[in-house]
Short mmCIF file of C-alpha atoms in Angstrom, two decimals:
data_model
loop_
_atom_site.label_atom_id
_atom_site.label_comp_id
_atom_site.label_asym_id
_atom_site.label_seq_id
_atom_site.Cartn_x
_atom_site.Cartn_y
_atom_site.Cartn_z
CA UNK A 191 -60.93 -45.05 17.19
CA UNK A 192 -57.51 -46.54 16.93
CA UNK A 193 -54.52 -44.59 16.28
CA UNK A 194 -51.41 -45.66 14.46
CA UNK A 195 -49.30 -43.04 16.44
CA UNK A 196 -49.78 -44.14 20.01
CA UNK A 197 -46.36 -46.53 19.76
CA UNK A 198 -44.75 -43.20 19.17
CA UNK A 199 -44.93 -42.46 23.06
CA UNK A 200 -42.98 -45.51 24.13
CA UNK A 201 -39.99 -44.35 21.10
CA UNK A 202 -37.56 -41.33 20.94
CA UNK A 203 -39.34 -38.26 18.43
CA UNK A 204 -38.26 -38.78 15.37
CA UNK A 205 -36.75 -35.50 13.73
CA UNK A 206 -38.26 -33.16 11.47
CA UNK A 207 -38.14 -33.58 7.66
CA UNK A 208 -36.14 -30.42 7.52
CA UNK A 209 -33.73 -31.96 9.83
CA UNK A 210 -32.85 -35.55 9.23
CA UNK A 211 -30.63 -37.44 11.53
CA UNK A 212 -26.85 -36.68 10.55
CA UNK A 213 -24.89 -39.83 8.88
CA UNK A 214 -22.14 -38.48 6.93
CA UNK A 215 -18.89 -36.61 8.28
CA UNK A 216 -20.68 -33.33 6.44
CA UNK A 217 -23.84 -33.85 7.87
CA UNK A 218 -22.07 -33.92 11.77
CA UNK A 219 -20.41 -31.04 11.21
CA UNK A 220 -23.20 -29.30 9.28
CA UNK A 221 -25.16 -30.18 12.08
CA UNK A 222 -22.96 -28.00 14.51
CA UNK A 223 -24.03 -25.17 13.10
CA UNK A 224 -20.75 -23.80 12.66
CA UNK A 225 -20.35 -23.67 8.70
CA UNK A 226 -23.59 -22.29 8.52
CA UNK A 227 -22.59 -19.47 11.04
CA UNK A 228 -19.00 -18.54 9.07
CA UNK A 229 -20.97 -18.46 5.41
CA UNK A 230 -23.50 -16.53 7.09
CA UNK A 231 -21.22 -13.52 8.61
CA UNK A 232 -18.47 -13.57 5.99
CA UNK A 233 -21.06 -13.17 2.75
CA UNK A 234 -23.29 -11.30 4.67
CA UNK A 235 -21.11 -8.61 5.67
CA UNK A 236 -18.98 -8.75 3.01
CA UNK A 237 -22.21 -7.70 1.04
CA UNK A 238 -23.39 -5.66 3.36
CA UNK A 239 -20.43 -3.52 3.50
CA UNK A 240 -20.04 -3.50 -0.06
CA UNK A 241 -23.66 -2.35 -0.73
CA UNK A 242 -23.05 0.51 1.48
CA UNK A 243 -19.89 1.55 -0.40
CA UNK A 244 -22.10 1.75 -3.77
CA UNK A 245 -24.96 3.47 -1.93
CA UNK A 246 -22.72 6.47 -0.76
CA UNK A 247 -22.03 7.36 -3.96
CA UNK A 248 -24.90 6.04 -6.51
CA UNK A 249 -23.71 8.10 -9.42
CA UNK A 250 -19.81 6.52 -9.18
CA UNK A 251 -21.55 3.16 -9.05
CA UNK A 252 -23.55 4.10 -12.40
CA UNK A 253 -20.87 5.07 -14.16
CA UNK A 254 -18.72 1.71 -13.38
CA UNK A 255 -21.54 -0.17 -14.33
CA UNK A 256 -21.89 1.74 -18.02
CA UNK A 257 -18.08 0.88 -18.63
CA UNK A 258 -19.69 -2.83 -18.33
CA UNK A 259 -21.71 -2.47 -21.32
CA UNK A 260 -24.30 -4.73 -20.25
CA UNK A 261 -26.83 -2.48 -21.53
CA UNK A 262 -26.31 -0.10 -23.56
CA UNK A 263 -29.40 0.85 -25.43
CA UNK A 264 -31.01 0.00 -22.16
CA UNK A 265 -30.97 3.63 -19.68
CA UNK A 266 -33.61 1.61 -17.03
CA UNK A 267 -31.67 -1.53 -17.54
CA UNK A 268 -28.48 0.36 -16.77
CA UNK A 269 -30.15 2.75 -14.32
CA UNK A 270 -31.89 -0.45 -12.26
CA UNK A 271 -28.84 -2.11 -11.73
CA UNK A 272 -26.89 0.94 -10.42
CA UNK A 273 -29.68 1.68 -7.87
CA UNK A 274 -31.23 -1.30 -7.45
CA UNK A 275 -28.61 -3.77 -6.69
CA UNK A 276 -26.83 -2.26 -3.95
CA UNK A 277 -30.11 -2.26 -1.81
CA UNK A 278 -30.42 -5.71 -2.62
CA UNK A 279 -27.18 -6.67 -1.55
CA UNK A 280 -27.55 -4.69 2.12
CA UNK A 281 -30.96 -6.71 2.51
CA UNK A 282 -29.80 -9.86 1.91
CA UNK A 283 -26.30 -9.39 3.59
CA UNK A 284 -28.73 -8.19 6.33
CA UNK A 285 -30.59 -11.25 6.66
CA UNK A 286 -27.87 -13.48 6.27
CA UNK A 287 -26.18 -11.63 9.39
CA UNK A 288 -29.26 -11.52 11.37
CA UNK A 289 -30.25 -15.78 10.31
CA UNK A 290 -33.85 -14.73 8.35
CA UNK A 291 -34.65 -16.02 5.53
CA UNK A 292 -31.55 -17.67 4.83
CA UNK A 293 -31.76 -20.18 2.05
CA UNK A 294 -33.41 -16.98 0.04
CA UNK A 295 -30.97 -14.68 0.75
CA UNK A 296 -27.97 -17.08 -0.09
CA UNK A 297 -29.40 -17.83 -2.94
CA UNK A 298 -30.31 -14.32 -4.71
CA UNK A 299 -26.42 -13.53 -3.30
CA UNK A 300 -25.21 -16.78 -5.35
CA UNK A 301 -27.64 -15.81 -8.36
CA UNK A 302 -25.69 -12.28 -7.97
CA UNK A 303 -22.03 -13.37 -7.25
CA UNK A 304 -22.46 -15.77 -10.75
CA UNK A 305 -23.90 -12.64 -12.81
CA UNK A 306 -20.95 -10.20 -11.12
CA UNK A 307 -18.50 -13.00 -12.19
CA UNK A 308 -18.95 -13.87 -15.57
CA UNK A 309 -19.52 -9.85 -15.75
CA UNK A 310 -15.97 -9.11 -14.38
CA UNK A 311 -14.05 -11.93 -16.37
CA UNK A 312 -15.84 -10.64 -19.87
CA UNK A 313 -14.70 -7.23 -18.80
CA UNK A 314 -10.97 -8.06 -17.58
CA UNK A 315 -10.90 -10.70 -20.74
CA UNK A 316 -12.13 -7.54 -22.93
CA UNK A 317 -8.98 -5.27 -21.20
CA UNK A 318 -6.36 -7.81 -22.06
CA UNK A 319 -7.50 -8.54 -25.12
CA UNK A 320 -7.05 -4.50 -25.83
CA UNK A 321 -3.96 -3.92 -23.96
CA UNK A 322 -2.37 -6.93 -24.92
CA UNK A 323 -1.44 -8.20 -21.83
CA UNK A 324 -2.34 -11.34 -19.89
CA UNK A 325 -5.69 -11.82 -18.31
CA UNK A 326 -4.24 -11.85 -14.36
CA UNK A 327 -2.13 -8.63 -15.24
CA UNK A 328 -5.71 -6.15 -15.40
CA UNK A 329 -6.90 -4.52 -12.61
CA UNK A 330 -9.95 -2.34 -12.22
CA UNK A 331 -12.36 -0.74 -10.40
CA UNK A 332 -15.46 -3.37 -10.90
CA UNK A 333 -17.86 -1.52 -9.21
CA UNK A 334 -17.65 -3.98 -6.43
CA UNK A 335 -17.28 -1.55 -3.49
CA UNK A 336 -13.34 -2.12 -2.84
CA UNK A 337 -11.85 0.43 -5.32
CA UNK A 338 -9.40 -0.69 -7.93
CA UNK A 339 -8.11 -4.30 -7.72
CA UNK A 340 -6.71 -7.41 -9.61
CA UNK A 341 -9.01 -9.16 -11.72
CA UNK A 342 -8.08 -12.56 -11.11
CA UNK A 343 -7.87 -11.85 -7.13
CA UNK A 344 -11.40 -10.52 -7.60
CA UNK A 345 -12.65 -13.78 -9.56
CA UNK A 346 -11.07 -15.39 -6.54
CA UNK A 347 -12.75 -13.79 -3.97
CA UNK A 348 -16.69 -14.14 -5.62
CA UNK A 349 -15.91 -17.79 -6.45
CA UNK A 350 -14.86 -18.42 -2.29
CA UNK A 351 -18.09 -16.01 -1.65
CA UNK A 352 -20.17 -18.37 -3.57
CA UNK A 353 -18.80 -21.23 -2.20
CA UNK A 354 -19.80 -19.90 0.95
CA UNK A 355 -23.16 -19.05 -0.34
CA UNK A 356 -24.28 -22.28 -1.67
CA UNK A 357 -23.11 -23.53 1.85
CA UNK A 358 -25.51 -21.43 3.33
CA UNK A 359 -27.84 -22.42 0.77
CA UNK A 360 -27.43 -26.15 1.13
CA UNK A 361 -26.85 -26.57 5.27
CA UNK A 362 -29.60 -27.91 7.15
CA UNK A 363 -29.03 -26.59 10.25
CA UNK A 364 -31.04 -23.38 11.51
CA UNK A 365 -28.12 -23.28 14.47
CA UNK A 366 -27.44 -19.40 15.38
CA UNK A 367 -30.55 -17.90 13.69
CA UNK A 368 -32.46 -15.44 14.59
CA UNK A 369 -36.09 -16.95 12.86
CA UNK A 370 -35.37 -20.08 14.84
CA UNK A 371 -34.24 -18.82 17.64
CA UNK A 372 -37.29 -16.55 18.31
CA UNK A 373 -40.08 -19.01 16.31
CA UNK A 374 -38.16 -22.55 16.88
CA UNK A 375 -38.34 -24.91 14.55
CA UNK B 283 -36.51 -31.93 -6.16
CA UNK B 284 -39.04 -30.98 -3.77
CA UNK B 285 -36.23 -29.35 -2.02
CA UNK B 286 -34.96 -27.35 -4.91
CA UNK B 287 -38.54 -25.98 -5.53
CA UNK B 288 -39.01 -24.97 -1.82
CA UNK B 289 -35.27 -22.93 -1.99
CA UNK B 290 -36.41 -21.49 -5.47
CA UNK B 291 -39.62 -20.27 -3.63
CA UNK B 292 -37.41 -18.93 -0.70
CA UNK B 293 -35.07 -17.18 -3.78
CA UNK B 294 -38.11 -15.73 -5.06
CA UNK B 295 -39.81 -14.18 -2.04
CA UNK B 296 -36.40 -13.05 -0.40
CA UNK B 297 -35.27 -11.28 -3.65
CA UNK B 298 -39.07 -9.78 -4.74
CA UNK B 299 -39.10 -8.30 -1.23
CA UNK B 300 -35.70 -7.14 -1.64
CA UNK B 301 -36.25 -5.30 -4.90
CA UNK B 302 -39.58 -3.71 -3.26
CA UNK B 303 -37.15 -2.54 -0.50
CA UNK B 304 -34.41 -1.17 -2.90
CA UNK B 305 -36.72 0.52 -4.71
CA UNK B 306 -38.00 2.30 -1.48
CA UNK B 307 -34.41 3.05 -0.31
CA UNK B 308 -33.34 3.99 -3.94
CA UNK B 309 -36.27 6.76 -3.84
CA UNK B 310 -35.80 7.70 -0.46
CA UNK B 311 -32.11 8.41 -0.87
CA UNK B 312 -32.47 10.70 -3.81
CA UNK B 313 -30.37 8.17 -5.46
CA UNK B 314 -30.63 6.95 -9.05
CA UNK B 315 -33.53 8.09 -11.68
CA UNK B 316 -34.37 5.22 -12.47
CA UNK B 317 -36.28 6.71 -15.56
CA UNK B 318 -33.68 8.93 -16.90
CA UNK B 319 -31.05 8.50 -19.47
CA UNK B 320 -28.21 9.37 -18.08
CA UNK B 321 -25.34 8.92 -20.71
CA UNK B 322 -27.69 9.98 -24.16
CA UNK B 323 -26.05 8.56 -27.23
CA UNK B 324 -25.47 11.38 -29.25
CA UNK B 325 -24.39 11.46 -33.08
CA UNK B 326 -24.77 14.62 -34.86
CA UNK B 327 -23.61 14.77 -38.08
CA UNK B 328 -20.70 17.13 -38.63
CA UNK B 329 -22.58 19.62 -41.07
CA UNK B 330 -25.90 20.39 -39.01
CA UNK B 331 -24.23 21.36 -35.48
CA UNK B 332 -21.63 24.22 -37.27
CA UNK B 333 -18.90 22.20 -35.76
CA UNK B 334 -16.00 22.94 -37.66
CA UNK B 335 -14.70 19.71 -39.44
CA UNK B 336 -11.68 17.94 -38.08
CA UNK B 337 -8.41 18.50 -39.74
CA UNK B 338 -7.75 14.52 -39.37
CA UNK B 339 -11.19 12.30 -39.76
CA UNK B 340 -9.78 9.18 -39.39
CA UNK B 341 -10.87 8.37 -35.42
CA UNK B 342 -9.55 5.70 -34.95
CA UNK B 343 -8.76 6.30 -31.71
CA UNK B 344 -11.90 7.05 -30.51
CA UNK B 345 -14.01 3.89 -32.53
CA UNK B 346 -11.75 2.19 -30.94
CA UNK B 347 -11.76 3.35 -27.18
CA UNK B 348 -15.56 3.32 -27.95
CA UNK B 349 -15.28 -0.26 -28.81
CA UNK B 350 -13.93 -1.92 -25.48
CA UNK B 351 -16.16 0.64 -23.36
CA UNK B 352 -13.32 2.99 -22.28
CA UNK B 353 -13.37 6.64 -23.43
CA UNK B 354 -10.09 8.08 -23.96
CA UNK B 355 -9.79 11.24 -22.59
CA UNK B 356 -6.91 12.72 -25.11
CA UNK B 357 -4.55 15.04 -23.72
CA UNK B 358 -3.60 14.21 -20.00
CA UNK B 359 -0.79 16.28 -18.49
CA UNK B 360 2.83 14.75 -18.79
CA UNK B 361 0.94 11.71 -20.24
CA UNK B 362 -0.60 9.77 -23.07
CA UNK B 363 -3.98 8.36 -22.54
CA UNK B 364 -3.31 4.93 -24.59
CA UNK B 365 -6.71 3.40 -25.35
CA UNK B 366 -8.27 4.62 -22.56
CA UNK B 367 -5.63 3.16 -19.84
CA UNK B 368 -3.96 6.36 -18.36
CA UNK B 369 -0.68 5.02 -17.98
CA UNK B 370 2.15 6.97 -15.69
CA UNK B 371 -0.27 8.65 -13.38
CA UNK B 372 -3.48 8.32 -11.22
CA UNK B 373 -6.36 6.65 -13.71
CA UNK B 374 -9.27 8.83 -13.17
CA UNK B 375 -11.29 6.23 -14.51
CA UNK B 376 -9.62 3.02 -12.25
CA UNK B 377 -7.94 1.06 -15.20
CA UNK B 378 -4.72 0.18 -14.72
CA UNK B 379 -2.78 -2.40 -16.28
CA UNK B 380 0.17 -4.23 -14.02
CA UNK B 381 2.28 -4.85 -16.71
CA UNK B 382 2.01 -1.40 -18.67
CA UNK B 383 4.57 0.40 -16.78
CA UNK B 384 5.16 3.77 -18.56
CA UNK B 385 6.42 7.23 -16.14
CA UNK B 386 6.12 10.22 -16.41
CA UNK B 387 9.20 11.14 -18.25
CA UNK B 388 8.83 8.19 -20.49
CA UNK B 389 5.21 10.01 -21.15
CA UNK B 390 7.23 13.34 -21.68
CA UNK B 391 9.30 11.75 -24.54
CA UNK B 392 6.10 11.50 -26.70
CA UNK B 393 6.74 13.46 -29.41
CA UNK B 394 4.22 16.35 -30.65
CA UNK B 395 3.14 14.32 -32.80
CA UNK B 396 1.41 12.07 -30.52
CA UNK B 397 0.20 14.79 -28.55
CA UNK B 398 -1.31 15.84 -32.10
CA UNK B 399 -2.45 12.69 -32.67
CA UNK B 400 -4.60 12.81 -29.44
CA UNK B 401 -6.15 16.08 -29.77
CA UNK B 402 -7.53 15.61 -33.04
CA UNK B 403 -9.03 12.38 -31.76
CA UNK B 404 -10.72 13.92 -28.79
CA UNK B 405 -11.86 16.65 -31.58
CA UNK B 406 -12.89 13.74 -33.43
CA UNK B 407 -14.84 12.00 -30.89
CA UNK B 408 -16.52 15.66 -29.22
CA UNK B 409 -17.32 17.08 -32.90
CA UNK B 410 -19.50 13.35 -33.39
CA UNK B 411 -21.45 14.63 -30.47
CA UNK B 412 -22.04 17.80 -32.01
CA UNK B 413 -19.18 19.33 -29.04
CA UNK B 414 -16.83 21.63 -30.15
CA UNK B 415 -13.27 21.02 -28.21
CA UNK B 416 -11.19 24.38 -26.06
CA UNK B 417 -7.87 23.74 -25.43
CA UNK B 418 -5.50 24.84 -23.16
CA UNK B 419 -3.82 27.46 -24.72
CA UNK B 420 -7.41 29.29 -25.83
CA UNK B 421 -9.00 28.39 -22.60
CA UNK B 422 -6.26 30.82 -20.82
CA UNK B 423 -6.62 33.23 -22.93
CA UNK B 424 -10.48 32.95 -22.04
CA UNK B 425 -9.86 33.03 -18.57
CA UNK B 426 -7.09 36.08 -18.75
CA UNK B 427 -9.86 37.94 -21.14
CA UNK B 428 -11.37 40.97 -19.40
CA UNK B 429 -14.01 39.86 -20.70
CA UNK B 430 -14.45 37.48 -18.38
CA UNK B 431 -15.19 39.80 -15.53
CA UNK B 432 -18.04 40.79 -17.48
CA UNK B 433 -19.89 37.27 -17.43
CA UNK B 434 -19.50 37.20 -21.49
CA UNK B 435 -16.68 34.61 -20.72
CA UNK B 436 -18.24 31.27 -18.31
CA UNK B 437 -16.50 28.76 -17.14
CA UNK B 438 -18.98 25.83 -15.63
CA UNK B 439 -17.34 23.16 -13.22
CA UNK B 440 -19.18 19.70 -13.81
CA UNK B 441 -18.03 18.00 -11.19
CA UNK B 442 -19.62 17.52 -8.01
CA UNK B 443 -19.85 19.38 -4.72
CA UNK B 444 -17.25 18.43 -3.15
CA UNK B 445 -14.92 18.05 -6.16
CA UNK B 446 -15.93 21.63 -6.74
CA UNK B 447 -14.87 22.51 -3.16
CA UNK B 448 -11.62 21.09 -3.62
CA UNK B 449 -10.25 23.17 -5.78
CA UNK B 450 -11.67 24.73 -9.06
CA UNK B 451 -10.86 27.43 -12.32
CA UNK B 452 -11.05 30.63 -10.10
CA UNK B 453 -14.66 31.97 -10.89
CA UNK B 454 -16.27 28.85 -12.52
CA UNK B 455 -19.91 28.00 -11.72
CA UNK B 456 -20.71 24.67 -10.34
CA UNK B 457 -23.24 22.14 -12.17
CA UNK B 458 -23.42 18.42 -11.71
CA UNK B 459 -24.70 16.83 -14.21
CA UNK B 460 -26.29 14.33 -12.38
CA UNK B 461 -27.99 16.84 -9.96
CA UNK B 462 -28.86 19.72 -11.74
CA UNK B 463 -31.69 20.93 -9.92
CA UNK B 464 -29.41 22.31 -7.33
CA UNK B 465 -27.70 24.95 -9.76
CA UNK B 466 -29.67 25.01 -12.61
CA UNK B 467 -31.12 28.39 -12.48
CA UNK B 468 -28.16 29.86 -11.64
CA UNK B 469 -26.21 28.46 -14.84
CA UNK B 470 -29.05 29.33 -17.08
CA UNK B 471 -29.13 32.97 -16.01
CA UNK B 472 -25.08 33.10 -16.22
CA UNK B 473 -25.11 31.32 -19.21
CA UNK B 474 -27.91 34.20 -20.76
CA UNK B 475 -25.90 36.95 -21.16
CA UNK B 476 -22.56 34.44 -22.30
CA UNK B 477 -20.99 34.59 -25.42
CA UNK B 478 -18.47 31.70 -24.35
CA UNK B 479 -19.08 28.94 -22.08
CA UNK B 480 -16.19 26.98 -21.38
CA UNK B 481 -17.21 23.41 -19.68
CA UNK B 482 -14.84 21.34 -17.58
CA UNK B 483 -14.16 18.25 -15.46
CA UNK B 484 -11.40 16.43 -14.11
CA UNK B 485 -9.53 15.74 -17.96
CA UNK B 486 -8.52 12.13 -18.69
CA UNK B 487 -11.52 9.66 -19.33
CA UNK B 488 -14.23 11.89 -17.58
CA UNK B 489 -17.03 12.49 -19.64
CA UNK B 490 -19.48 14.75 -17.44
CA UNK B 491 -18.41 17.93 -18.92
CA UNK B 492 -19.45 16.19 -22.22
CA UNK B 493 -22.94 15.10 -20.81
CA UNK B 494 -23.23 18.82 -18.91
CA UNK B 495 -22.72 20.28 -22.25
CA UNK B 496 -24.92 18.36 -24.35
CA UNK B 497 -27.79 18.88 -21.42
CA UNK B 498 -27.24 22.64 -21.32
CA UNK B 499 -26.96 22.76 -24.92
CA UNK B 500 -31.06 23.38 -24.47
CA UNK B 501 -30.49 25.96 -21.95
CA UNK B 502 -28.11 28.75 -23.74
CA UNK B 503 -29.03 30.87 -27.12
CA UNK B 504 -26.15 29.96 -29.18
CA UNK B 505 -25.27 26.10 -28.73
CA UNK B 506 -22.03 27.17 -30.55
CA UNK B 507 -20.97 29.16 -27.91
CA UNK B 508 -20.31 26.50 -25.37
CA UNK B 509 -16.96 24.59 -25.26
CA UNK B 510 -15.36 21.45 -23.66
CA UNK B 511 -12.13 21.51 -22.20
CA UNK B 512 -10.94 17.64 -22.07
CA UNK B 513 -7.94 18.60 -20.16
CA UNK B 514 -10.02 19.32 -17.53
CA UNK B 515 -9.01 20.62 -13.90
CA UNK B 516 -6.23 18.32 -14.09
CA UNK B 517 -4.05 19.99 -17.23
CA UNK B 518 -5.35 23.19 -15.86
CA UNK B 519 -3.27 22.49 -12.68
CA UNK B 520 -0.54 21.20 -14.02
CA UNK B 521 -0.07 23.74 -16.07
CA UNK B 522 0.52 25.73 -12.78
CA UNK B 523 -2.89 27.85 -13.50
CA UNK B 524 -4.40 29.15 -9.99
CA UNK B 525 -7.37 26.90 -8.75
CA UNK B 526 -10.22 28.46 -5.82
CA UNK B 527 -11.06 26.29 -3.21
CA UNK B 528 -14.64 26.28 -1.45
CA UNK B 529 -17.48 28.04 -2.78
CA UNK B 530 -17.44 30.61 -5.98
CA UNK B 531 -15.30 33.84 -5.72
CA UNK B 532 -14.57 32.74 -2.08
CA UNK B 533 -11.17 34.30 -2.86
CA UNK B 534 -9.22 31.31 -1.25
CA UNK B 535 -6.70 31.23 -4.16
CA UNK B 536 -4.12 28.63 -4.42
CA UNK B 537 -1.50 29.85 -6.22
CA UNK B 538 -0.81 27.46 -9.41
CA UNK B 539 2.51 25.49 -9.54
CA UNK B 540 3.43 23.73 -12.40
CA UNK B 541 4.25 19.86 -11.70
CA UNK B 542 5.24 16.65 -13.51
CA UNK B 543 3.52 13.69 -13.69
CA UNK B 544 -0.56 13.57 -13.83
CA UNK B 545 -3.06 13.80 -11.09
CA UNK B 546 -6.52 12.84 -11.43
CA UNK B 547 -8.19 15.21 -9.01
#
């Protein structure tokens, strides 16, 4: 029985799929680890600390959700966001943090942070529009986690969070976590 | 493509697992029903609840607080709620606007007419929910009555705990809304022998006294007999009335002091 394989002794392994051979200037420094480490830690504890916020106090988080009007006629709707999400956002933020099931977790955190976004601009656009004053001039309490603050700042910060979170999404390297570290590759 | 698939997979098995775990957590925390509606959408016509009928129907006020999704909360002490942004003190409800600048003795330069204006609108917007409206004025003279002593007069705090325990109306009864299994009986059995039930939370944009009411409307003989106060603990403060910290009748008095400006808690 021949086998096509047996030159592979005599040459270097080739990689894993998962883990091609880095070419570009992104893929070196992807390949580091280190940008997968910083997205990891900043949006996972970001979210992690802001779930817990909204989990000490369910019934403040409900009621900044209802001034959203995202659901009205909808009391499960309304109620499953309010103490649903929060959880959510401490498991993921967990797993980000502890480099499990990372791709997954950045991605229901991006799915999230786009929802939250488009939520918070309607809703500061909606303000404005009734105070009559410009857009960057509302601030509210979003329901976030971090009290009362400046709408455009807060549009900021989620669009830098999901930059972050696609990052995490997107990297290649399984540098720093916790599943590879324990199970390798 | 392949790769997209396999992250959509991940998405999918990260978040499912993650909803099965916040629904655990949820349940295990006592925190939301998820099955419950919390904020009931009330509208009674006028005629059927023995509400008397507003002076001024027009409403404008509160169609159009209703409208953008902020409730005004009418009269706010040294202060005019303006479309549901308290402007010139602490925003109970966290809307502030950076370029809407107005103080407290602009806010005391609103004529009577405004403060009128905003009244009748919270009248407007309470009577819809088949609510009948206590102002200040009457709701001293409630809590000065003798009758008061006799449990014919009730005031109900709808706040929370530790709202409650901050400082409340001297002698009111504690019920949160949103946990009413922990003082329920106790309410009903005041609220039995009542002939006037006065319901209260902070003032500005807070609506739980509104919700309390409309749930205990169900637990009191006469639905007519219970009252909201939309000034709430704040006007009553400011209006230098004394408030009773800790628990009920734990005779730790603060003597009222009247102050300018508004304060939300």
């Amino acid at each position: 029985m021949s086998r096509t394989a047996a030159p592979a002794e005599t040459t270097p392994p080739t990689p894993p799929p998962s883990a091609p051979a880095p070419t570009g200037a992104w893929s070196r420094f992807d390949a580091t680890g280190l940008p997968l480490l910083v997205a990891r830690l900043v949006v996972g504890i970001t979210f992690v600390v802001m779930g817990l916020a909204k989990v000490e106090d369910p019934i403040g988080f409900l009621k900044l959700v209802r001034e959203f009007e995202l659901a009205p006629n909808l009391p499960w709707l309304l109620n499953g966001i309010a103490g649903l999400v929060p959880w959510l956002e401490i498991w993921c933020g967990g797993l980000l943090v502890l480099g499990v099931g990372v791709r997954g977790a950045a991605g229901t955190l991006s799915i999230l942070l786009v929802v939250f976004t488009i939520a918070i601009q309607d809703r500061g656009a909606t303000l404005a529009a009734h105070d009559g004053v410009s857009f960057c001039a509302i601030a509210f309490d979003c329901g976030c986690g971090g009290g009362i603050v400046n709408v455009c700042r807060k549009i900021g910060e989620n669009l830098g969070l999901l930059v972050l979170a696609l990052t995490a999404v997107v990297s290649r390297s399984r540098r720093f976590c916790l599943r590879h570290a324990l199970l390798g590759r | 493509m392949r790769s997209l698939t396999a992250i959509l997979a991940e998405v999918a098995l990260v978040g499912g697992a993650g909803l099965l775990v916040a629904l655990a957590a949820n349940a295990a925390t006592d925190g939301i029903e998820l099955g419950r509606d919390y904020f009931p959408v009330v509208a009674v016509p006028v005629s059927t609840t023995g509400v008397a009928a507003p002076a001024v129907t027009t409403g404008s006020a509160a169609v159009e607080a209703a409208s953008t999704g902020v409730t005004t909360g009418g009269v706010t002490t040294g202060g005019v709620t303006t479309g549901g942004v308290t402007t010139g003190g602490v925003t109970t409800g966290g809307v502030t606007t950076g370029e809407v600048t107005a103080t407290g003795s602009s806010a005391g330069e609103a004529s009577a007419t405004d403060g009128d204006a905003a009244q009748q609108a919270v009248a407007d917007r309470l009577a819809a929910k088949g609510l009948r409206p206590i102002f200040f004025d009457e709701v001293a003279e409630t809590f000065n009555d003798p009758m008061r002593g006799y449990g014919l007069h009730v005031f109900i705090d709808a706040r929370d705990d530790s709202h409650y325990a901050e400082g409340h109306i001297p002698g009111a009864l504690a019920f949160d809304y949103y946990h009413p299994d922990a003082s329920i009986a106790e309410v009903t059995a005041a609220l039995a022998s009542a002939m006037k039930v006065v319901i209260y939370c902070n003032g500005g944009d807070c609506e739980d006294s509104e919700f309390a009411a409309l749930f205990l409307q169900g637990h009191v003989g006469d639905p007519s007999s219970l009252y909201v106060y939309p000034g709430g603990i704040t006007e009553w403060k400011a209006k230098g009335m004394d408030v009773e910290r800790g628990a009920r009748d734990s005779g730790d008095i603060v003597s009222g002091q009247v102050v300018s400006g508004d304060e939300s808690r």
